[in-house]
Short mmCIF file of C-alpha atoms in Angstrom, two decimals:
data_model
loop_
_atom_site.label_atom_id
_atom_site.label_comp_id
_atom_site.label_asym_id
_atom_site.label_seq_id
_atom_site.Cartn_x
_atom_site.Cartn_y
_atom_site.Cartn_z
CA UNK A 106 -68.12 11.23 -77.20
CA UNK A 107 -64.33 10.72 -77.08
CA UNK A 108 -62.33 11.96 -80.04
CA UNK A 109 -59.87 9.02 -79.86
CA UNK A 110 -60.20 5.28 -79.19
CA UNK A 111 -57.81 2.58 -77.94
CA UNK A 112 -57.61 -0.20 -80.55
CA UNK A 113 -56.09 -3.67 -79.94
CA UNK A 114 -53.85 -4.91 -82.71
CA UNK A 115 -55.42 -7.56 -84.92
CA UNK A 116 -52.05 -9.32 -85.19
CA UNK A 117 -50.11 -8.24 -82.06
CA UNK A 118 -46.37 -8.27 -82.44
CA UNK A 119 -45.96 -8.55 -78.65
CA UNK A 120 -48.39 -9.15 -75.80
CA UNK A 121 -50.60 -6.11 -75.10
CA UNK A 122 -49.89 -4.24 -78.35
CA UNK A 123 -52.43 -1.44 -79.04
CA UNK A 124 -52.82 1.81 -80.95
CA UNK A 125 -54.72 5.08 -80.62
CA UNK A 126 -57.07 5.98 -83.50
CA UNK A 127 -59.28 9.08 -84.00
CA UNK A 128 -63.03 8.58 -84.27
CA UNK A 129 -64.48 8.48 -87.73
CA UNK A 130 -64.76 11.99 -89.12
CA UNK A 131 -62.57 13.61 -86.42
CA UNK A 132 -59.53 15.53 -87.60
CA UNK A 133 -56.76 15.61 -84.98
CA UNK A 134 -54.98 18.89 -84.41
CA UNK A 135 -51.14 18.99 -84.69
CA UNK A 136 -50.54 18.54 -80.93
CA UNK A 137 -52.91 15.58 -80.73
CA UNK A 138 -51.41 13.99 -83.83
CA UNK A 139 -47.91 14.39 -82.39
CA UNK A 140 -49.05 12.59 -79.23
CA UNK A 141 -50.63 9.74 -81.25
CA UNK A 142 -47.46 9.44 -83.33
CA UNK A 143 -45.31 9.32 -80.16
CA UNK A 144 -47.40 6.44 -78.79
CA UNK A 145 -47.11 4.63 -82.11
CA UNK A 146 -43.34 5.15 -82.20
CA UNK A 147 -42.94 3.72 -78.71
CA UNK A 148 -45.15 0.73 -79.59
CA UNK A 149 -43.10 0.14 -82.73
CA UNK A 150 -39.92 0.31 -80.60
CA UNK A 151 -41.32 -2.36 -78.27
CA UNK A 152 -42.35 -4.51 -81.22
CA UNK A 153 -38.90 -4.20 -82.79
CA UNK A 154 -37.26 -5.24 -79.51
CA UNK A 155 -39.60 -8.24 -79.27
CA UNK A 156 -38.77 -9.35 -82.80
CA UNK A 157 -35.03 -8.87 -82.23
CA UNK A 158 -35.16 -10.86 -79.01
CA UNK A 159 -36.95 -13.76 -80.70
CA UNK A 160 -34.51 -13.73 -83.62
CA UNK A 161 -31.48 -13.57 -81.30
CA UNK A 162 -32.69 -16.61 -79.34
CA UNK A 163 -31.47 -15.23 -76.06
CA UNK A 164 -31.36 -17.50 -73.01
CA UNK A 165 -34.79 -18.05 -71.51
CA UNK A 166 -34.05 -16.09 -68.33
CA UNK A 167 -32.85 -13.02 -70.27
CA UNK A 168 -35.72 -13.27 -72.79
CA UNK A 169 -38.40 -13.51 -70.07
CA UNK A 170 -36.88 -10.65 -68.09
CA UNK A 171 -36.86 -8.43 -71.18
CA UNK A 172 -40.48 -9.43 -71.92
CA UNK A 173 -41.46 -8.60 -68.34
CA UNK A 174 -39.85 -5.16 -68.67
CA UNK A 175 -41.78 -4.57 -71.92
CA UNK A 176 -45.01 -5.65 -70.25
CA UNK A 177 -44.40 -3.14 -67.45
CA UNK A 178 -43.72 -0.43 -70.03
CA UNK A 179 -46.95 -1.30 -71.93
CA UNK A 180 -48.93 -1.09 -68.67
CA UNK A 181 -47.49 2.34 -67.93
CA UNK A 182 -48.12 3.41 -71.55
CA UNK A 183 -51.77 2.27 -71.39
CA UNK A 184 -52.31 4.24 -68.18
CA UNK A 185 -50.83 7.36 -69.78
CA UNK A 186 -52.85 6.86 -73.00
CA UNK A 187 -56.01 6.46 -70.90
CA UNK A 188 -55.52 9.98 -69.57
CA UNK A 189 -55.30 11.28 -73.14
CA UNK A 190 -58.41 9.37 -74.17
CA UNK A 191 -60.33 10.52 -71.08
CA UNK A 192 -59.53 14.16 -71.60
CA UNK A 193 -57.14 14.59 -68.62
CA UNK A 194 -54.34 15.27 -71.11
CA UNK A 195 -56.41 16.73 -73.93
CA UNK A 196 -53.50 18.88 -75.09
CA UNK A 197 -51.44 15.75 -75.76
CA UNK A 198 -48.40 16.64 -73.63
CA UNK A 199 -45.78 13.96 -74.53
CA UNK A 200 -43.54 14.51 -71.45
CA UNK A 201 -44.84 11.44 -69.64
CA UNK A 202 -44.43 9.32 -72.79
CA UNK A 203 -40.78 10.34 -72.99
CA UNK A 204 -40.28 9.47 -69.31
CA UNK A 205 -41.84 6.00 -69.76
CA UNK A 206 -39.70 5.34 -72.82
CA UNK A 207 -36.50 6.39 -71.06
CA UNK A 208 -37.34 4.22 -68.03
CA UNK A 209 -37.88 1.25 -70.30
CA UNK A 210 -34.61 1.73 -72.17
CA UNK A 211 -32.77 2.04 -68.84
CA UNK A 212 -34.49 -0.91 -67.16
CA UNK A 213 -34.60 -3.51 -69.91
CA UNK A 214 -31.87 -6.13 -69.21
CA UNK A 215 -28.83 -5.98 -71.46
CA UNK A 216 -26.86 -8.82 -69.92
CA UNK A 217 -27.59 -12.47 -69.24
CA UNK A 218 -25.99 -15.89 -69.02
CA UNK A 219 -26.33 -19.23 -70.69
CA UNK A 220 -24.95 -22.70 -70.06
CA UNK A 221 -21.50 -23.18 -71.49
CA UNK A 222 -21.35 -25.59 -74.45
CA UNK A 223 -18.04 -26.97 -73.17
CA UNK A 224 -18.04 -26.36 -69.42
CA UNK A 225 -14.56 -26.06 -67.92
CA UNK A 226 -15.67 -26.29 -64.29
CA UNK A 227 -18.73 -26.88 -62.18
CA UNK A 228 -21.32 -24.17 -62.88
CA UNK A 229 -19.47 -22.76 -65.90
CA UNK A 230 -21.51 -20.29 -67.97
CA UNK A 231 -21.16 -17.84 -70.83
CA UNK A 232 -21.96 -14.17 -70.48
CA UNK A 233 -24.47 -12.77 -73.00
CA UNK A 234 -24.78 -9.14 -74.13
CA UNK A 235 -27.84 -8.17 -76.15
CA UNK A 236 -27.20 -7.34 -79.79
CA UNK A 237 -26.35 -3.78 -80.75
CA UNK A 238 -25.65 -2.82 -77.11
CA UNK A 239 -22.18 -1.48 -76.36
CA UNK A 240 -21.25 -1.79 -72.66
CA UNK A 241 -19.93 1.28 -70.90
CA UNK A 242 -16.46 1.40 -69.36
CA UNK A 243 -17.55 0.24 -65.90
CA UNK A 244 -19.80 -2.41 -67.40
CA UNK A 245 -16.90 -3.73 -69.48
CA UNK A 246 -14.69 -3.89 -66.38
CA UNK A 247 -17.46 -5.86 -64.68
CA UNK A 248 -17.58 -8.35 -67.56
CA UNK A 249 -13.78 -8.62 -67.68
CA UNK A 250 -13.66 -9.37 -63.95
CA UNK A 251 -16.23 -12.10 -64.45
CA UNK A 252 -14.15 -13.68 -67.20
CA UNK A 253 -10.97 -13.50 -65.09
CA UNK A 254 -12.71 -15.29 -62.23
CA UNK A 255 -14.00 -17.99 -64.58
CA UNK A 256 -10.50 -18.49 -65.99
CA UNK A 257 -9.20 -19.03 -62.44
CA UNK A 258 -11.96 -21.56 -61.74
CA UNK A 259 -11.01 -23.45 -64.90
CA UNK A 260 -7.34 -23.54 -63.86
CA UNK A 261 -8.31 -24.79 -60.41
CA UNK A 262 -10.41 -27.52 -62.01
CA UNK A 263 -7.30 -28.74 -63.85
CA UNK A 264 -5.40 -28.53 -60.58
CA UNK A 265 -7.80 -31.02 -58.99
CA UNK A 266 -6.32 -33.78 -61.13
CA UNK A 267 -2.67 -32.79 -60.70
CA UNK A 268 -2.72 -31.69 -57.06
CA UNK A 269 -2.25 -34.01 -54.10
CA UNK A 270 -5.85 -33.74 -52.89
CA UNK A 271 -8.04 -36.35 -51.26
CA UNK A 272 -11.44 -37.18 -52.82
CA UNK A 273 -13.18 -35.31 -50.01
CA UNK A 274 -11.14 -32.16 -50.62
CA UNK A 275 -11.74 -32.36 -54.39
CA UNK A 276 -15.46 -32.66 -53.79
CA UNK A 277 -15.39 -29.62 -51.50
CA UNK A 278 -13.41 -27.61 -54.08
CA UNK A 279 -15.98 -28.50 -56.76
CA UNK A 280 -18.85 -27.41 -54.53
CA UNK A 281 -17.05 -24.16 -53.72
CA UNK A 282 -16.54 -23.34 -57.41
CA UNK A 283 -20.19 -24.12 -58.16
CA UNK A 284 -21.33 -21.88 -55.31
CA UNK A 285 -19.17 -18.92 -56.31
CA UNK A 286 -20.05 -19.34 -60.01
CA UNK A 287 -23.75 -19.14 -59.07
CA UNK A 288 -23.06 -15.93 -57.14
CA UNK A 289 -21.31 -14.36 -60.14
CA UNK A 290 -24.07 -15.52 -62.43
CA UNK A 291 -26.69 -13.88 -60.24
CA UNK A 292 -24.80 -10.57 -60.44
CA UNK A 293 -25.10 -10.65 -64.23
CA UNK A 294 -28.73 -11.78 -64.34
CA UNK A 295 -29.97 -9.22 -61.83
CA UNK A 296 -30.55 -6.03 -63.91
CA UNK A 297 -30.79 -3.81 -60.81
CA UNK A 298 -27.17 -4.60 -59.88
CA UNK A 299 -25.68 -2.93 -62.96
CA UNK A 300 -28.37 -0.29 -63.13
CA UNK A 301 -27.54 0.83 -59.60
CA UNK A 302 -23.75 1.03 -60.14
CA UNK A 303 -21.69 -0.88 -62.67
CA UNK A 304 -18.51 0.18 -60.84
CA UNK A 305 -19.78 -1.23 -57.53
CA UNK A 306 -20.76 -4.44 -59.34
CA UNK A 307 -17.23 -4.78 -60.76
CA UNK A 308 -15.76 -4.33 -57.27
CA UNK A 309 -18.18 -6.90 -55.89
CA UNK A 310 -16.84 -9.44 -58.40
CA UNK A 311 -13.30 -8.80 -57.14
CA UNK A 312 -14.40 -9.24 -53.52
CA UNK A 313 -16.28 -12.44 -54.34
CA UNK A 314 -13.23 -13.81 -56.10
CA UNK A 315 -11.10 -12.96 -53.07
CA UNK A 316 -13.49 -14.83 -50.76
CA UNK A 317 -13.28 -17.79 -53.10
CA UNK A 318 -9.48 -17.77 -53.00
CA UNK A 319 -9.43 -17.64 -49.21
CA UNK A 320 -11.86 -20.55 -48.88
CA UNK A 321 -10.00 -22.50 -51.58
CA UNK A 322 -6.68 -22.09 -49.80
CA UNK A 323 -8.31 -23.13 -46.54
CA UNK A 324 -9.29 -26.44 -48.13
CA UNK A 325 -5.67 -27.19 -49.04
CA UNK A 326 -4.40 -26.70 -45.50
CA UNK A 327 -3.87 -29.58 -43.12
CA UNK A 328 -5.69 -30.29 -39.88
CA UNK A 329 -2.45 -29.67 -37.99
CA UNK A 330 -0.40 -26.53 -38.51
CA UNK A 331 3.17 -26.93 -37.23
CA UNK A 332 5.52 -23.96 -36.87
CA UNK A 333 8.78 -23.20 -35.09
CA UNK A 334 9.11 -19.56 -34.12
CA UNK A 335 11.21 -17.46 -31.74
CA UNK A 336 9.64 -16.56 -28.43
CA UNK A 337 12.01 -13.69 -27.71
CA UNK A 338 14.77 -12.41 -29.96
CA UNK A 339 18.13 -11.40 -28.54
CA UNK A 340 21.32 -10.17 -30.21
CA UNK A 341 22.85 -13.62 -29.71
CA UNK A 342 20.91 -16.29 -31.58
CA UNK A 343 22.32 -18.97 -29.29
CA UNK A 344 20.27 -17.59 -26.42
CA UNK A 345 17.04 -17.05 -28.35
CA UNK A 346 14.10 -19.05 -27.10
CA UNK A 347 12.11 -21.10 -29.59
CA UNK A 348 8.53 -22.34 -29.44
CA UNK A 349 7.20 -25.36 -31.29
CA UNK A 350 3.62 -24.36 -31.99
CA UNK A 351 1.20 -27.10 -33.07
CA UNK A 352 -2.27 -25.77 -33.85
CA UNK A 353 -5.37 -27.80 -34.63
CA UNK A 354 -7.37 -26.14 -37.38
CA UNK A 355 -11.12 -26.38 -37.93
CA UNK A 356 -13.52 -26.12 -40.83
CA UNK A 357 -12.01 -28.85 -42.99
CA UNK A 358 -14.20 -31.27 -44.95
CA UNK A 359 -14.72 -34.79 -43.55
CA UNK A 360 -12.81 -36.99 -42.94
CA UNK A 361 -10.01 -34.43 -42.54
CA UNK A 362 -11.82 -32.59 -39.76
CA UNK A 363 -10.77 -35.21 -37.18
CA UNK A 364 -7.25 -36.59 -36.51
CA UNK A 365 -6.67 -40.28 -37.04
CA UNK A 366 -5.85 -42.41 -33.96
CA UNK A 367 -2.20 -42.63 -35.08
CA UNK A 368 -1.90 -38.87 -35.47
CA UNK A 369 -3.62 -38.28 -32.16
CA UNK A 370 -1.15 -40.62 -30.45
CA UNK A 371 1.79 -38.94 -32.19
CA UNK A 372 0.50 -35.51 -31.13
CA UNK A 373 0.37 -36.59 -27.48
CA UNK A 374 3.85 -38.17 -27.64
CA UNK A 375 5.36 -35.05 -29.24
CA UNK A 376 3.91 -32.87 -26.48
CA UNK A 377 5.33 -35.22 -23.84
CA UNK A 378 8.73 -34.99 -25.50
CA UNK A 379 8.43 -31.19 -25.58
CA UNK A 380 7.73 -31.20 -21.84
CA UNK A 381 10.77 -33.34 -21.07
CA UNK A 382 13.18 -31.42 -23.31
CA UNK A 383 11.91 -28.05 -22.10
CA UNK A 384 12.07 -29.02 -18.42
CA UNK A 385 15.59 -30.48 -18.69
CA UNK A 386 16.92 -27.41 -20.52
CA UNK A 387 15.15 -24.95 -18.22
CA UNK A 388 16.58 -26.67 -15.13
CA UNK A 389 20.03 -26.62 -16.67
CA UNK A 390 19.60 -22.90 -17.31
CA UNK A 391 18.43 -22.31 -13.73
CA UNK A 392 21.40 -24.19 -12.26
CA UNK A 393 23.77 -21.91 -14.17
CA UNK A 394 22.98 -19.09 -11.74
CA UNK A 395 22.59 -21.08 -8.52
CA UNK A 396 25.05 -22.36 -6.00
CA UNK A 397 28.14 -20.83 -4.47
CA UNK A 398 29.84 -20.34 -7.82
CA UNK A 399 26.84 -18.50 -9.22
CA UNK A 400 26.66 -16.18 -6.21
CA UNK A 401 30.39 -15.44 -6.27
CA UNK A 402 31.18 -15.28 -9.97
CA UNK A 403 27.81 -14.81 -11.61
CA UNK A 404 25.85 -17.22 -13.86
CA UNK A 405 27.74 -19.91 -15.73
CA UNK A 406 27.45 -18.53 -19.27
CA UNK A 407 28.74 -21.72 -20.85
CA UNK A 408 26.10 -23.82 -19.10
CA UNK A 409 23.36 -21.36 -20.07
CA UNK A 410 24.57 -21.40 -23.67
CA UNK A 411 24.61 -25.21 -23.69
CA UNK A 412 21.03 -25.29 -22.39
CA UNK A 413 19.80 -23.00 -25.19
CA UNK A 414 21.72 -24.85 -27.90
CA UNK A 415 20.41 -28.19 -26.66
CA UNK A 416 16.84 -26.94 -26.61
CA UNK A 417 17.14 -25.35 -30.06
CA UNK A 418 18.64 -28.50 -31.57
CA UNK A 419 15.93 -30.83 -30.32
CA UNK A 420 13.06 -28.40 -30.96
CA UNK A 421 14.14 -28.23 -34.60
CA UNK A 422 14.20 -32.03 -34.76
CA UNK A 423 10.80 -32.29 -33.07
CA UNK A 424 9.49 -29.74 -35.57
CA UNK A 425 10.58 -32.01 -38.42
CA UNK A 426 8.92 -35.01 -36.79
CA UNK A 427 5.69 -33.08 -36.22
CA UNK A 428 5.68 -31.76 -39.78
CA UNK A 429 6.06 -35.11 -41.55
CA UNK A 430 3.76 -36.93 -39.12
CA UNK A 431 0.99 -34.39 -38.48
CA UNK A 432 0.91 -32.03 -41.46
CA UNK A 433 1.91 -34.73 -43.93
CA UNK A 434 0.78 -38.34 -43.97
CA UNK A 435 4.02 -40.08 -42.92
CA UNK A 436 2.79 -40.80 -39.41
CA UNK A 437 4.42 -44.22 -39.06
CA UNK A 438 7.80 -42.80 -40.09
CA UNK A 439 7.33 -39.90 -37.67
CA UNK A 440 6.68 -42.30 -34.79
CA UNK A 441 9.91 -44.16 -35.50
CA UNK A 442 11.79 -40.88 -35.79
CA UNK A 443 10.33 -39.66 -32.51
CA UNK A 444 11.39 -42.86 -30.75
CA UNK A 445 14.93 -42.45 -32.05
CA UNK A 446 14.92 -38.77 -31.07
CA UNK A 447 13.83 -39.60 -27.53
CA UNK A 448 16.55 -42.23 -27.34
CA UNK A 449 19.18 -39.76 -28.58
CA UNK A 450 18.20 -37.17 -25.99
CA UNK A 451 18.14 -39.81 -23.27
CA UNK A 452 21.60 -41.14 -24.17
CA UNK A 453 23.08 -37.64 -24.16
CA UNK A 454 21.46 -36.40 -20.96
CA UNK A 455 20.60 -39.42 -18.79
CA UNK A 456 24.11 -40.01 -17.44
CA UNK A 457 24.68 -36.35 -16.69
CA UNK A 458 21.31 -35.95 -14.94
CA UNK A 459 21.66 -39.10 -12.87
CA UNK A 460 25.24 -38.42 -11.87
CA UNK A 461 24.40 -34.85 -10.96
CA UNK A 462 21.53 -35.97 -8.74
CA UNK A 463 23.62 -38.77 -7.21
CA UNK A 464 26.39 -36.29 -6.38
CA UNK A 465 23.97 -33.81 -4.83
CA UNK A 466 22.18 -36.53 -2.91
CA UNK A 467 25.50 -38.03 -1.79
CA UNK A 468 26.80 -34.64 -0.63
CA UNK A 469 23.70 -34.00 1.45
CA UNK A 470 23.58 -37.57 2.75
CA UNK A 471 27.28 -37.50 3.69
CA UNK A 472 26.91 -34.14 5.42
CA UNK A 473 23.86 -35.29 7.38
CA UNK A 474 25.47 -38.62 8.31
CA UNK A 475 28.67 -36.89 9.44
CA UNK A 476 26.81 -34.45 11.68
CA UNK A 477 24.74 -37.24 13.18
CA UNK A 478 27.77 -39.47 13.82
CA UNK A 479 29.67 -36.58 15.41
CA UNK A 480 26.68 -35.99 17.67
CA UNK A 481 26.70 -39.71 18.55
CA UNK A 482 30.42 -39.57 19.39
CA UNK A 483 29.83 -36.53 21.57
CA UNK A 484 27.28 -38.43 23.64
CA UNK A 485 29.28 -41.67 23.58
CA UNK A 486 32.50 -40.02 24.84
CA UNK A 487 30.59 -37.96 27.39
CA UNK A 488 31.74 -34.79 25.68
CA UNK A 489 28.14 -33.77 26.09
CA UNK A 490 26.92 -34.78 29.52
CA UNK A 491 23.26 -35.68 29.12
CA UNK A 492 21.64 -38.75 30.57
CA UNK A 493 18.74 -38.53 28.13
CA UNK A 494 21.07 -38.02 25.18
CA UNK A 495 23.24 -40.93 26.25
CA UNK A 496 20.17 -43.18 26.52
CA UNK A 497 18.87 -42.23 23.06
CA UNK A 498 22.12 -41.87 21.15
CA UNK A 499 21.31 -45.00 19.10
CA UNK A 500 18.70 -42.93 17.26
CA UNK A 501 21.52 -40.78 15.90
CA UNK A 502 23.24 -43.83 14.40
CA UNK A 503 19.95 -45.01 12.91
CA UNK A 504 19.37 -41.57 11.37
CA UNK A 505 22.89 -41.47 9.89
CA UNK A 506 22.35 -44.96 8.46
CA UNK A 507 19.04 -43.77 6.93
CA UNK A 508 20.78 -40.83 5.22
CA UNK A 509 23.45 -43.09 3.73
CA UNK A 510 20.83 -45.72 2.83
CA UNK A 511 18.77 -43.08 0.96
CA UNK A 512 21.73 -42.25 -1.25
CA UNK A 513 22.48 -45.94 -1.83
CA UNK A 514 18.80 -46.60 -2.55
CA UNK A 515 18.72 -44.18 -5.48
CA UNK A 516 22.01 -45.42 -6.87
CA UNK A 517 20.92 -49.06 -6.70
CA UNK A 518 17.30 -48.78 -7.81
CA UNK A 519 17.79 -46.27 -10.58
CA UNK A 520 20.48 -48.05 -12.58
CA UNK A 521 18.08 -47.92 -15.55
CA UNK A 522 15.42 -45.26 -16.10
CA UNK A 523 13.45 -43.98 -19.09
CA UNK A 524 13.21 -40.81 -21.15
CA UNK A 525 10.19 -39.64 -19.16
CA UNK A 526 12.15 -40.07 -15.90
CA UNK A 527 14.54 -37.33 -16.99
CA UNK A 528 12.05 -34.77 -15.72
CA UNK A 529 11.27 -36.45 -12.42
CA UNK A 530 14.62 -38.22 -11.96
CA UNK A 531 12.77 -40.16 -9.27
CA UNK A 532 9.12 -40.73 -8.58
CA UNK A 533 9.23 -38.54 -5.47
CA UNK A 534 11.00 -35.69 -7.29
CA UNK A 535 12.18 -34.32 -3.92
CA UNK A 536 15.22 -32.15 -3.52
CA UNK A 537 18.09 -34.06 -1.80
CA UNK A 538 17.82 -32.35 1.63
CA UNK A 539 14.04 -32.79 1.75
CA UNK A 540 14.36 -36.39 0.61
CA UNK A 541 16.90 -37.21 3.33
CA UNK A 542 14.84 -35.43 6.00
CA UNK A 543 11.74 -37.31 4.92
CA UNK A 544 13.48 -40.71 5.20
CA UNK A 545 15.05 -39.82 8.55
CA UNK A 546 11.66 -38.88 10.01
CA UNK A 547 10.15 -42.19 8.84
CA UNK A 548 13.19 -44.06 10.23
CA UNK A 549 12.74 -42.37 13.61
CA UNK A 550 9.11 -43.50 13.60
CA UNK A 551 10.23 -47.09 12.95
CA UNK A 552 12.89 -46.89 15.67
CA UNK A 553 10.31 -45.62 18.16
CA UNK A 554 8.22 -48.69 17.41
CA UNK A 555 11.24 -50.85 18.25
CA UNK A 556 12.13 -48.73 21.29
CA UNK A 557 8.66 -49.15 22.77
CA UNK A 558 8.50 -52.86 21.90
CA UNK A 559 5.51 -52.21 19.65
CA UNK A 560 7.24 -54.20 16.90
CA UNK A 561 9.97 -56.81 17.14
CA UNK A 562 11.77 -58.33 14.17
CA UNK A 563 14.12 -61.28 14.33
CA UNK A 564 16.50 -62.18 11.50
CA UNK A 565 18.80 -64.97 12.64
CA UNK A 566 20.27 -63.74 15.92
CA UNK A 567 19.42 -60.13 15.10
CA UNK A 568 16.62 -58.77 17.28
CA UNK A 569 15.12 -55.27 17.17
CA UNK A 570 13.81 -55.19 20.74
CA UNK A 571 14.41 -52.04 22.74
CA UNK A 572 17.36 -53.40 24.75
CA UNK A 573 19.48 -54.60 21.79
CA UNK A 574 18.63 -51.40 19.94
CA UNK A 575 19.73 -49.29 22.90
CA UNK A 576 22.93 -51.24 23.63
CA UNK A 577 24.21 -52.06 20.11
CA UNK A 578 25.18 -49.21 17.83
CA UNK A 579 25.67 -51.62 14.94
CA UNK A 580 22.06 -52.75 15.18
CA UNK A 581 20.83 -49.16 15.17
CA UNK A 582 23.05 -48.33 12.20
CA UNK A 583 21.88 -51.43 10.31
CA UNK A 584 18.22 -50.58 10.96
CA UNK A 585 18.82 -47.09 9.59
CA UNK A 586 20.55 -48.43 6.49
CA UNK A 587 17.71 -50.86 5.80
CA UNK A 588 15.13 -48.10 6.24
CA UNK A 589 17.00 -45.83 3.83
CA UNK A 590 17.45 -48.59 1.26
CA UNK A 591 13.74 -49.40 1.44
CA UNK A 592 12.47 -45.83 1.64
CA UNK A 593 9.42 -46.39 -0.58
CA UNK A 594 8.33 -49.49 1.30
CA UNK A 595 9.07 -47.71 4.59
CA UNK A 596 6.55 -44.95 3.95
CA UNK A 597 3.85 -47.52 3.18
CA UNK A 598 4.68 -49.59 6.27
CA UNK A 599 4.69 -46.63 8.66
CA UNK A 600 1.47 -45.28 7.17
CA UNK A 601 -0.12 -48.70 7.66
CA UNK A 602 0.96 -48.82 11.30
CA UNK A 603 -0.33 -45.31 11.91
CA UNK A 604 -3.66 -46.16 10.31
CA UNK A 605 -4.02 -49.30 12.41
CA UNK A 606 -3.19 -47.32 15.56
CA UNK A 607 -5.77 -44.63 14.81
CA UNK A 608 -8.40 -47.27 14.05
CA UNK A 609 -7.59 -48.94 17.34
CA UNK A 610 -8.02 -45.64 19.18
CA UNK A 611 -11.34 -45.12 17.45
CA UNK A 612 -12.45 -48.61 18.41
CA UNK A 613 -11.40 -48.06 22.01
CA UNK A 614 -13.51 -44.94 22.32
#
């Protein structure tokens, strides 16, 4: 028969309370009595904690967690007492009892949270420390970091009403605060976090707060991020290249995650303007080192400097337009400003660009016409004795007329052109010599049609048959002039004739 019995408490002070009593008539020895007293002391400790918890009215989560820890301690205590009752620990060694008690004291939660009576932000809570417990240094740092984060959340909540935020951004900021507050709350309510390392828990609060700040700042940024930065720095600021960088950011809350139609249109127009300004300034810079003057005397430093200053001036203005129209919400104003900026650039550069191209085209056209006319005179005066050349010398007059007509065509048709035309100058965008050569070739094709009587045109008494073309230099010259003046229509007409001829050949075969 066992010398000791396990007895359930008639009025348990906490769930599972029990005691160890000796059988009737058995006198416990000192070691056994010490063991029984140790069990009783631990049970009384658990009962006192239960009573204190009830009186303190801790938050439900903290109270239940502390009860669960006590229940685990009672289970371990019962298992250890069972060994004593069964004779496996007849000597009453209290070492295991001490270990169970120390584990309980270490594991029982000391911190918790409760809903704030006057919440300052979404998810606000109050930290709770059990009565009579004094936090260690690292634990106090952990709690202080929690309070600092909550103070920042409260300040941000006030900022929602004073800041220039849209309803969607405010809603996202509220959800972010709630999410981070829940994370901080879980750090306090999880007893294993502080038990493992209070210092690591304090650092985790700092990291969590940093993640919150980064995500909060991200919500205040705009969909477009406009910046003007140097591409390459040089000792002379006037020659430094600038880049207008417009980035489209992601991860914003709706409806700010997509540009409005007006902003999208403004974005496209700004990029077009950047293309025109950049191309005009780059070509001006390239011309500074080309030509006879550039080869003899080196690049034109004044022209290069003007190109950089012009580009810098208008990039800074485009940056202002992009900032107020894309980053801010003054899109309509930005559109008007962009239109005026395009007009300003056009007024300042259009005349120079057109006159420059007209001069280059005129120089090449005059040179080509002069050479062709001199060749015609050589055949006409018999300075060059060639029967074939004499018979076909009218082609030389037609070609010279085409060269002059090409120059006149540009001057006449391009009296007015737009900002976008500054890049192309003309739809063909051909260099003057290639442009003149192209028109001359098409003119020769038209003259061959007249020469072979494939086509005959009559305007009044003017006829383009082979004989008048061969005999009259004025007719050949006039045909060339007309072809040059109508260069765009000429290419279409010749292509049409060539297509009809090839189709006819295909039909014949």
